[in-house]
Amino acid sequence: MAWMKVPPWLFFLVLLGPQEGKGQSGEQEELDSKELMLVLGESVSLPVNIEEGEEIEKIIWSFHSTLAVIQQEAMKEPSISIVPDPRYNVIVNISDHTYSLHISNLSKEDEGTYRAEMNFEGFPGTITQKFILRVYRRLPKPKVTVILEISEESVCNVTLKCHVDGKGDEEEFSWTSLDPGAIVSDGGSVLHLSWRPGDSDWTSTCIVRNPVSFSSHSLPVEQFCTGPKVSSSTSCSSLVKGLFILLLFGFLIVGIIVTRHLIKNKESATRRIHRGLKLRKGVKRENLQVKEFP
Ligand SMILES: *[C@@H]1O[C@H](CO)[C@@H](O)[C@H](O)[C@H]1NC(C)=O
Ligand SMILES: *[C@@H]1O[C@H](CO)[C@@H](O)[C@H](O)[C@H]1NC(C)=O
Ligand SMILES: *[C@@H]1O[C@H](CO)[C@@H](O)[C@H](O)[C@H]1NC(C)=O
């Protein structure tokens, strides 16, 4: 007969199969694990909820090793033993049927899987509730570095680079801008746009997010390109350019007067002209500016 050809080890496997997951002391049941996104420095409660009518016998919370044990005998106050760390606490609310492990001042080291193994009266098995903790910082306000390039036609090319101080996980940058031609690069952190006189003001906003928070920084683009609201040393309007040309003329005139008056002292006169030339170079560099906005 065909079934006779089935190798005997297969029967052995079939017999073993359904028993997998059973412990020596009875049935083991694992509830769906709960994933919690938490904030650095804050606290969390890991509660086990007991159904009405169920009587808890024992709960063991563990993370790498055992953190706390609750033992409850009928009609008695529960006895609690816990690791000697002020950050851990067990909170029992009998009227609420809630038993919680409380962890305060969360740090990155607290990330991972916590287990609550529960035994109930009149039930031989163990039920395990898993909690997966992730800890993230609350994001500070992002900073923006502004790089301006102004072409001959007064086109103002703006590059805005967004960043946050410090290190963090799963932080995502994005930009919103009303400029239809804006280009976002570097994974969302850099925005390029071109502004022309007559364009409306394109306020641009950098947004940074992580699983527990988000933070943003808005900048009016027109302000960089027209200048009056920022100090003259960082602006780039044609008005300011004109002022620089006027200044240049001023230096030239002063230079000529000085040269004439001090013509006898050749050395001194030459030094002053050199100084004038240095200032002229300084003006040309004004076309490319970098400024950081905290
Ligand atoms: C216990 O739970 C009850 C019902 O939810 C609540 O009203 C009470 O404030 C809780 N007690 C403590 C100490 O948290
Ligand atoms: C919280 O933990 C950090 C280190 O993780 C420590 O520097 C700080 O003092 C702690 N704060 C409190 C209130 O315990
Ligand atoms: C400004 O950007 C455009 C493209 O966005 C580019 O073609 C142009 O050369 C840039 N001008 C300056 C002065 O950088």
Coordinates of C-alpha atoms and ligand atoms in Angstrom, one line a residue:
M1 CA 0.0 0.0 0.0
A2 CA 1.1 3.5 -0.8
W3 CA 1.1 4.9 2.8
M4 CA 3.6 2.2 3.9
K5 CA 6.2 3.9 1.8
V6 CA 6.1 7.1 3.9
P7 CA 9.4 7.1 5.9
P8 CA 8.9 6.7 9.7
W9 CA 10.6 10.0 10.6
L10 CA 7.7 11.9 8.9
F11 CA 5.3 10.4 11.5
F12 CA 7.7 11.6 14.2
L13 CA 7.6 15.1 12.8
V14 CA 3.9 15.2 12.5
L15 CA 3.6 14.1 16.1
L16 CA 6.1 16.8 17.2
G17 CA 4.7 19.6 15.1
P18 CA 1.5 20.6 17.0
Q19 CA 3.4 20.5 20.3
E20 CA 5.8 23.2 19.3
G21 CA 5.5 26.2 21.5
K22 CA 4.3 24.3 24.5
G23 CA 6.4 24.7 27.6
Q24 CA 6.8 22.1 30.3
S25 CA 4.5 24.0 32.6
G26 CA 1.7 24.3 30.1
E27 CA 0.6 26.4 27.2
Q28 CA 2.4 29.5 26.1
E29 CA 0.6 32.3 24.4
E30 CA 2.1 35.3 22.8
L31 CA 0.0 38.4 22.3
D32 CA 0.6 40.8 19.4
S33 CA 3.5 43.0 20.3
K34 CA 2.9 46.7 20.8
E35 CA 5.3 49.2 19.2
L36 CA 5.7 52.5 21.1
M37 CA 7.3 55.7 19.7
L38 CA 8.6 57.7 22.7
V39 CA 10.4 60.9 23.4
L40 CA 13.9 61.1 24.9
G41 CA 13.8 62.1 28.5
E42 CA 10.1 61.5 28.9
S43 CA 8.5 58.4 30.6
V44 CA 6.3 55.5 29.6
S45 CA 4.0 53.0 31.2
L46 CA 3.9 49.4 29.9
P47 CA 0.5 48.2 31.1
V48 CA -0.9 44.7 31.2
N49 CA -4.6 44.8 31.2
I50 CA -6.4 42.0 33.0
E51 CA -9.9 41.0 31.9
E52 CA -12.7 41.2 34.4
G53 CA -12.9 38.0 36.3
E54 CA -9.2 37.0 35.7
E55 CA -7.0 36.8 38.7
I56 CA -3.3 37.4 38.2
E57 CA -0.8 35.2 39.9
K58 CA 2.5 36.5 38.7
I59 CA 3.9 39.0 36.2
I60 CA 7.5 39.2 35.2
W61 CA 8.7 42.2 33.2
S62 CA 12.1 41.8 31.5
F63 CA 14.4 43.6 29.2
H64 CA 17.7 41.8 28.6
S65 CA 17.2 40.6 32.2
T66 CA 14.4 40.7 34.7
L67 CA 13.3 44.2 35.8
A68 CA 10.3 43.5 38.0
V69 CA 8.2 40.7 39.4
I70 CA 4.7 41.0 40.9
Q71 CA 3.3 38.1 42.9
Q72 CA -0.3 38.1 43.9
E73 CA -1.9 35.7 46.3
A74 CA -5.7 35.7 46.6
M75 CA -7.1 38.3 49.0
K76 CA -3.6 39.8 49.7
E77 CA -1.7 42.9 48.6
P78 CA 0.6 42.1 45.7
S79 CA 4.3 41.7 46.5
I80 CA 6.5 43.6 44.1
S81 CA 10.3 43.2 43.6
I82 CA 12.1 45.5 41.3
V83 CA 15.6 46.2 40.2
P84 CA 17.2 49.0 42.3
D85 CA 17.0 51.8 39.6
P86 CA 14.9 54.9 40.4
R87 CA 13.9 55.0 36.7
Y88 CA 11.8 51.8 37.1
N89 CA 8.6 51.6 39.0
V90 CA 5.7 49.2 39.1
I91 CA 2.2 50.8 39.4
V92 CA -0.7 48.6 40.4
N93 CA -4.3 49.8 40.3
I94 CA -6.5 47.1 41.7
S95 CA -9.8 48.9 41.0
D96 CA -8.7 49.3 37.4
H97 CA -7.1 45.8 37.1
T98 CA -4.0 47.4 35.7
Y99 CA -0.4 46.5 36.4
S100 CA 2.2 48.7 34.7
L101 CA 5.9 49.0 34.5
H102 CA 6.8 52.6 34.5
I103 CA 10.1 53.8 33.0
S104 CA 11.1 57.5 33.4
N105 CA 13.8 59.6 31.7
L106 CA 14.0 57.5 28.6
S107 CA 17.2 57.2 26.7
K108 CA 18.4 55.5 23.5
E109 CA 19.6 52.6 25.6
D110 CA 16.0 51.8 26.6
E111 CA 15.2 50.9 23.0
G112 CA 14.3 47.3 22.4
T113 CA 11.8 44.6 23.3
Y114 CA 10.2 44.4 26.7
R115 CA 8.3 41.3 27.8
A116 CA 5.6 40.9 30.4
E117 CA 5.1 37.2 31.2
M118 CA 1.8 36.6 33.0
N119 CA 0.4 33.7 34.9
F120 CA -3.2 33.5 35.9
E121 CA -4.9 31.6 38.6
G122 CA -6.4 28.4 37.5
F123 CA -4.6 28.6 34.2
P124 CA -1.4 26.5 33.8
G125 CA 0.2 28.4 30.9
T126 CA 2.1 31.7 30.5
I127 CA 0.8 34.6 28.4
T128 CA 3.5 37.0 27.1
Q129 CA 2.9 40.6 26.1
K130 CA 5.7 42.2 24.1
F131 CA 6.4 45.9 24.0
I132 CA 8.8 47.3 21.4
L133 CA 10.2 50.7 22.5
R134 CA 11.7 53.3 20.1
V135 CA 13.1 56.5 21.6
Y136 CA 13.5 59.7 19.5
R137 CA 14.5 63.2 20.4
R138 CA 12.0 66.1 20.2
L139 CA 13.3 68.1 17.2
P140 CA 14.8 71.5 17.7
K141 CA 14.0 74.3 15.2
P142 CA 15.9 73.7 12.0
K143 CA 18.6 76.1 10.8
V144 CA 18.8 77.4 7.3
T145 CA 21.9 78.4 5.4
V146 CA 21.2 80.9 2.6
I147 CA 23.4 81.1 -0.5
L148 CA 22.7 83.9 -3.0
E149 CA 23.9 84.3 -6.5
I150 CA 22.8 87.4 -8.5
S151 CA 23.2 87.4 -12.2
E152 CA 23.5 90.4 -14.6
E153 CA 19.8 90.4 -15.3
S154 CA 19.1 90.8 -11.5
V155 CA 17.9 87.1 -11.3
C156 CA 18.5 86.1 -7.8
N157 CA 19.3 82.4 -7.4
V158 CA 18.7 81.3 -3.9
T159 CA 19.9 78.0 -2.4
L160 CA 18.5 77.2 1.0
K161 CA 20.1 74.4 3.0
C162 CA 18.1 73.1 6.0
H163 CA 19.7 71.3 8.9
V164 CA 19.2 70.5 12.6
D165 CA 21.8 70.5 15.3
G166 CA 22.8 67.2 16.8
K167 CA 22.3 63.7 15.8
G168 CA 19.0 61.8 15.4
D169 CA 17.3 58.9 13.7
E170 CA 14.7 58.8 11.0
E171 CA 14.7 62.5 10.4
E172 CA 13.1 63.6 7.2
F173 CA 13.5 67.0 5.6
S174 CA 11.1 68.7 3.2
W175 CA 10.5 72.1 1.7
T176 CA 7.4 73.9 0.8
S177 CA 7.6 76.9 -1.6
L178 CA 5.2 78.7 -3.8
D179 CA 7.8 79.0 -6.6
P180 CA 6.6 76.7 -9.3
G181 CA 10.2 76.3 -10.5
A182 CA 11.7 75.4 -7.2
I183 CA 13.9 72.3 -7.1
V184 CA 14.4 70.2 -4.0
S185 CA 17.6 68.1 -3.7
D186 CA 19.8 66.3 -1.2
G187 CA 17.0 64.1 0.1
G188 CA 14.7 67.1 0.7
S189 CA 17.0 69.3 2.7
V190 CA 18.1 71.7 0.0
L191 CA 15.9 74.1 -2.0
H192 CA 16.9 76.0 -5.1
L193 CA 14.9 78.8 -6.6
S194 CA 15.3 81.8 -8.8
W195 CA 13.7 85.1 -7.9
R196 CA 13.3 88.0 -10.4
P197 CA 12.3 91.6 -9.5
G198 CA 8.5 91.7 -9.9
D199 CA 8.0 88.1 -8.7
S200 CA 5.8 87.8 -5.6
D201 CA 7.4 86.8 -2.3
W202 CA 7.9 83.1 -2.1
T203 CA 8.0 82.3 1.5
S204 CA 9.7 79.0 1.8
T205 CA 9.4 76.6 4.8
C206 CA 11.7 73.8 5.8
I207 CA 10.0 71.1 7.7
V208 CA 11.9 68.4 9.6
R209 CA 10.1 65.4 11.1
N210 CA 10.8 62.2 13.0
P211 CA 8.3 59.7 14.4
V212 CA 7.6 61.8 17.5
S213 CA 7.8 65.4 16.4
F214 CA 8.2 68.0 13.7
S215 CA 9.7 71.4 13.5
S216 CA 9.8 74.1 10.9
H217 CA 11.5 77.3 9.8
S218 CA 10.0 79.8 7.3
L219 CA 12.0 82.4 5.3
P220 CA 10.7 85.1 3.0
V221 CA 12.8 84.7 -0.2
E222 CA 12.2 88.2 -1.5
Q223 CA 13.9 89.7 1.6
F224 CA 17.3 88.2 0.6
C225 CA 17.0 89.5 -3.0
T226 CA 15.8 93.0 -2.3
G227 CA 17.5 93.6 0.9
P228 CA 16.0 96.6 2.8
K229 CA 14.8 94.5 5.7
V230 CA 18.3 92.9 6.3
S231 CA 21.5 94.7 7.0
S232 CA 23.2 96.2 4.0
S233 CA 26.2 93.9 4.3
T234 CA 24.0 90.9 3.4
S235 CA 21.6 92.4 0.9
C236 CA 22.0 92.4 -2.9
S237 CA 19.5 94.8 -4.5
S238 CA 20.5 97.1 -7.3
L239 CA 19.9 100.0 -4.9
V240 CA 22.7 98.6 -2.7
K241 CA 24.8 97.9 -5.8
G242 CA 24.4 101.6 -6.7
L243 CA 25.5 102.7 -3.3
F244 CA 28.6 100.6 -3.6
I245 CA 29.4 102.3 -6.9
L246 CA 28.9 105.7 -5.3
L247 CA 31.2 104.6 -2.5
L248 CA 33.8 103.5 -5.0
F249 CA 33.7 106.9 -6.7
G250 CA 34.1 108.4 -3.3
F251 CA 37.2 106.4 -2.7
L252 CA 38.6 107.3 -6.1
I253 CA 38.1 111.0 -5.5
V254 CA 39.6 110.8 -2.1
G255 CA 42.4 108.8 -3.6
I256 CA 43.1 111.5 -6.3
I257 CA 43.0 114.3 -3.7
V258 CA 45.4 112.3 -1.4
T259 CA 47.7 111.5 -4.3
R260 CA 47.8 115.2 -5.3
H261 CA 48.4 116.5 -1.8
L262 CA 51.0 113.9 -0.9
I263 CA 52.7 113.8 -4.3
K264 CA 56.0 114.6 -2.7
N265 CA 55.8 111.6 -0.4
K266 CA 55.6 108.9 -3.1
E267 CA 55.7 105.9 -0.8
S268 CA 52.8 107.0 1.4
A269 CA 50.6 107.8 -1.6
T270 CA 51.2 104.4 -3.2
R271 CA 50.2 102.6 0.0
R272 CA 46.8 104.5 0.1
I273 CA 46.0 103.6 -3.5
H274 CA 46.7 99.9 -2.8
R275 CA 44.2 100.1 0.0
G276 CA 41.6 101.6 -2.4
L277 CA 42.1 98.6 -4.7
K278 CA 41.6 96.1 -1.9
L279 CA 38.2 97.7 -1.2
R280 CA 37.2 97.4 -4.8
K281 CA 37.8 93.7 -4.8
G282 CA 35.7 93.4 -1.6
V283 CA 32.7 94.9 -3.4
K284 CA 32.9 92.4 -6.2
R285 CA 32.7 89.5 -3.7
E286 CA 29.3 90.8 -2.6
N287 CA 27.7 89.0 -5.5
L288 CA 28.0 85.6 -3.6
Q289 CA 26.8 85.6 -0.1
V290 CA 26.3 83.0 2.5
K291 CA 24.4 83.5 5.7
E292 CA 23.1 81.3 8.4
F293 CA 19.7 81.8 10.0
P294 CA 19.3 80.1 13.4
Ligands
LIG1 C1 -7.2 53.5 39.3 O1 -8.2 53.4 38.3 C2 -9.4 54.1 38.5 C3 -10.3 53.7 37.3 O2 -9.8 53.9 36.1 C4 -9.0 55.6 38.5 O3 -10.2 56.3 38.7 C5 -8.0 55.9 39.6 O4 -7.6 57.2 39.5 C6 -6.8 55.0 39.4 N1 -5.9 55.1 40.6 C7 -4.6 55.5 40.5 C8 -3.9 55.6 41.7 O5 -4.1 55.7 39.4
LIG2 C1 18.2 61.6 32.6 O1 19.2 60.8 31.9 C2 20.3 61.5 31.5 C3 21.2 60.5 30.8 O2 20.5 59.6 30.0 C4 21.0 62.2 32.7 O3 22.0 63.0 32.2 C5 20.0 63.1 33.4 O4 20.5 63.7 34.5 C6 18.7 62.3 33.8 N1 17.7 63.2 34.3 C7 17.0 62.9 35.4 C8 16.0 63.9 35.9 O5 17.2 61.9 36.0
LIG3 C1 20.5 80.6 -11.8 O1 19.8 79.3 -11.9 C2 19.6 78.9 -13.3 C3 18.9 77.6 -13.2 O2 18.0 77.5 -12.1 C4 20.8 78.9 -14.1 O3 20.5 78.5 -15.4 C5 21.6 80.2 -14.0 O4 22.8 80.1 -14.6 C6 21.8 80.6 -12.5 N1 22.4 81.9 -12.5 C7 23.3 82.2 -11.7 C8 23.8 83.6 -11.7 O5 23.8 81.4 -10.9

